[in-house]
mmCIF file of C-alpha atoms in Angstrom:
data_model
loop_
_atom_site.group_PDB
_atom_site.id
_atom_site.type_symbol
_atom_site.label_atom_id
_atom_site.label_comp_id
_atom_site.label_asym_id
_atom_site.label_seq_id
_atom_site.Cartn_x
_atom_site.Cartn_y
_atom_site.Cartn_z
ATOM 1 C CA UNK M 1 10.922 -2.475 3.829
ATOM 2 C CA UNK M 2 9.798 0.797 2.876
ATOM 3 C CA UNK M 3 6.208 1.907 2.359
ATOM 4 C CA UNK M 4 6.905 4.533 0.008
ATOM 5 C CA UNK M 5 9.545 5.171 -2.275
ATOM 6 C CA UNK M 6 9.447 8.247 -4.636
ATOM 7 C CA UNK M 7 10.691 11.589 -3.328
ATOM 8 C CA UNK M 8 9.671 14.901 -4.034
ATOM 9 C CA UNK M 9 10.056 16.749 -0.759
ATOM 10 C CA UNK M 10 10.219 16.389 2.985
ATOM 11 C CA UNK M 11 6.952 14.337 3.070
ATOM 12 C CA UNK M 12 7.892 11.821 0.783
ATOM 13 C CA UNK M 13 11.264 11.833 2.545
ATOM 14 C CA UNK M 14 9.359 11.119 6.017
ATOM 15 C CA UNK M 15 7.171 8.269 4.404
ATOM 16 C CA UNK M 16 10.363 6.529 3.082
ATOM 17 C CA UNK M 17 11.777 6.693 6.587
ATOM 18 C CA UNK M 18 8.995 4.772 7.644
ATOM 19 C CA UNK M 19 9.054 1.037 7.458
ATOM 20 C CA UNK M 20 6.613 -1.297 7.860
ATOM 21 C CA UNK M 21 7.487 -2.021 11.612
ATOM 22 C CA UNK M 22 6.920 1.626 12.274
ATOM 23 C CA UNK M 23 3.317 1.563 10.878
ATOM 24 C CA UNK M 24 2.306 0.863 14.288
ATOM 25 C CA UNK M 25 2.466 4.120 15.409
ATOM 26 C CA UNK M 26 -0.281 5.310 12.978
ATOM 27 C CA UNK M 27 -2.701 2.875 14.613
ATOM 28 C CA UNK M 28 -5.139 4.620 17.356
ATOM 29 C CA UNK M 29 -4.700 3.176 20.754
ATOM 30 C CA UNK M 30 -7.230 3.769 23.681
ATOM 31 C CA UNK M 31 -6.082 3.516 27.059
ATOM 32 C CA UNK M 32 -8.258 3.765 30.347
ATOM 33 C CA UNK M 33 -7.127 5.890 33.286
ATOM 34 C CA UNK M 34 -8.573 7.309 36.534
ATOM 35 C CA UNK M 35 -8.335 11.199 36.435
ATOM 36 C CA UNK M 36 -9.562 12.900 39.455
ATOM 37 C CA UNK M 37 -11.463 9.740 40.471
ATOM 38 C CA UNK M 38 -13.036 9.195 37.432
ATOM 39 C CA UNK M 39 -13.089 6.625 34.637
ATOM 40 C CA UNK M 40 -11.479 8.218 31.582
ATOM 41 C CA UNK M 41 -10.630 6.559 27.852
ATOM 42 C CA UNK M 42 -8.306 8.414 25.765
ATOM 43 C CA UNK M 43 -7.708 7.175 22.217
ATOM 44 C CA UNK M 44 -4.323 8.369 20.668
ATOM 45 C CA UNK M 45 -2.107 7.124 17.762
ATOM 46 C CA UNK M 46 0.942 5.232 19.458
ATOM 47 C CA UNK M 47 3.248 7.680 18.226
ATOM 48 C CA UNK M 48 1.641 10.410 20.742
ATOM 49 C CA UNK M 49 1.806 7.847 23.334
ATOM 50 C CA UNK M 50 5.233 7.403 23.004
ATOM 51 C CA UNK M 51 5.739 11.081 23.350
ATOM 52 C CA UNK M 52 3.735 11.260 26.647
ATOM 53 C CA UNK M 53 5.602 8.635 28.103
ATOM 54 C CA UNK M 54 8.639 10.073 27.742
ATOM 55 C CA UNK M 55 7.392 13.327 28.991
ATOM 56 C CA UNK M 56 6.130 11.326 31.954
ATOM 57 C CA UNK M 57 9.572 9.904 32.362
ATOM 58 C CA UNK M 58 11.141 13.605 32.117
ATOM 59 C CA UNK M 59 8.656 14.730 35.024
ATOM 60 C CA UNK M 60 8.866 11.810 37.107
ATOM 61 C CA UNK M 61 5.325 11.099 36.593
ATOM 62 C CA UNK M 62 3.001 8.344 35.670
ATOM 63 C CA UNK M 63 1.264 8.823 32.421
ATOM 64 C CA UNK M 64 -2.337 9.037 34.222
ATOM 65 C CA UNK M 65 -0.636 11.521 36.516
ATOM 66 C CA UNK M 66 1.115 13.701 33.242
ATOM 67 C CA UNK M 67 -2.565 13.486 31.497
ATOM 68 C CA UNK M 68 -4.093 14.410 34.747
ATOM 69 C CA UNK M 69 -2.096 17.903 34.956
ATOM 70 C CA UNK M 70 -2.470 18.385 31.219
ATOM 71 C CA UNK M 71 -6.176 18.144 31.767
ATOM 72 C CA UNK M 72 -6.237 20.631 34.137
ATOM 73 C CA UNK M 73 -4.486 22.937 31.925
ATOM 74 C CA UNK M 74 -6.780 22.140 29.558
ATOM 75 C CA UNK M 75 -10.090 23.195 31.126
ATOM 76 C CA UNK M 76 -8.745 26.445 30.627
ATOM 77 C CA UNK M 77 -7.376 26.357 27.055
ATOM 78 C CA UNK M 78 -9.679 23.789 25.364
ATOM 79 C CA UNK M 79 -12.395 22.175 27.845
ATOM 80 C CA UNK M 80 -13.968 20.226 25.027
ATOM 81 C CA UNK M 81 -11.484 17.540 23.682
ATOM 82 C CA UNK M 82 -8.801 16.325 26.362
ATOM 83 C CA UNK M 83 -7.193 14.113 23.142
ATOM 84 C CA UNK M 84 -6.941 17.166 21.155
ATOM 85 C CA UNK M 85 -5.037 19.098 23.570
ATOM 86 C CA UNK M 86 -2.666 16.326 24.490
ATOM 87 C CA UNK M 87 -1.557 15.955 20.852
ATOM 88 C CA UNK M 88 -0.759 19.781 20.787
ATOM 89 C CA UNK M 89 1.000 19.399 24.299
ATOM 90 C CA UNK M 90 2.982 16.529 22.553
ATOM 91 C CA UNK M 91 3.767 18.681 19.629
ATOM 92 C CA UNK M 92 4.899 21.621 21.793
ATOM 93 C CA UNK M 93 7.217 19.215 23.965
ATOM 94 C CA UNK M 94 8.765 18.131 20.682
ATOM 95 C CA UNK M 95 9.408 21.409 19.184
ATOM 96 C CA UNK M 96 10.511 22.882 22.788
ATOM 97 C CA UNK M 97 12.038 20.587 25.068
ATOM 98 C CA UNK M 98 13.189 17.246 22.503
ATOM 99 C CA UNK M 99 14.605 18.965 19.969
ATOM 100 C CA UNK M 100 16.655 21.360 22.375
ATOM 101 C CA UNK M 101 17.820 18.378 24.375
ATOM 102 C CA UNK M 102 16.480 19.985 27.367
ATOM 103 C CA UNK M 103 14.872 17.912 29.902
ATOM 104 C CA UNK M 104 11.706 19.098 31.159
ATOM 105 C CA UNK M 105 10.540 19.541 34.819
ATOM 106 C CA UNK M 106 7.340 18.602 36.351
ATOM 107 C CA UNK M 107 6.441 22.821 36.379
ATOM 108 C CA UNK M 108 7.149 22.956 32.860
ATOM 109 C CA UNK M 109 3.916 21.287 31.926
ATOM 110 C CA UNK M 110 1.744 24.250 33.125
ATOM 111 C CA UNK M 111 3.715 26.265 30.208
ATOM 112 C CA UNK M 112 3.157 23.634 27.757
ATOM 113 C CA UNK M 113 -0.789 24.163 28.060
ATOM 114 C CA UNK M 114 -0.580 27.975 28.527
#
């Protein structure tokens, strides 16, 4: 079942492609981690968690270790908002690595943060 029906542009097309079963991707989900020995909670939409899980798998890391690496890079780029940095990293990953079919390596994380 589609949540939207009228098609005028690419946004309408994306909403038409979204079924009620996919609505969960829009719901924020909090996850708790220990990053560098400190308890941290990160809230992201499920769609971003899916991308982070794919990135972690590509790098041979756990999601917490991937986030720790991103955090280290974000301290230079954006020291105030880890969730924002993670969202941007996910978009960069999708644009650079996932769309080209090129697997990401652990050392590539640093280039995404830069």
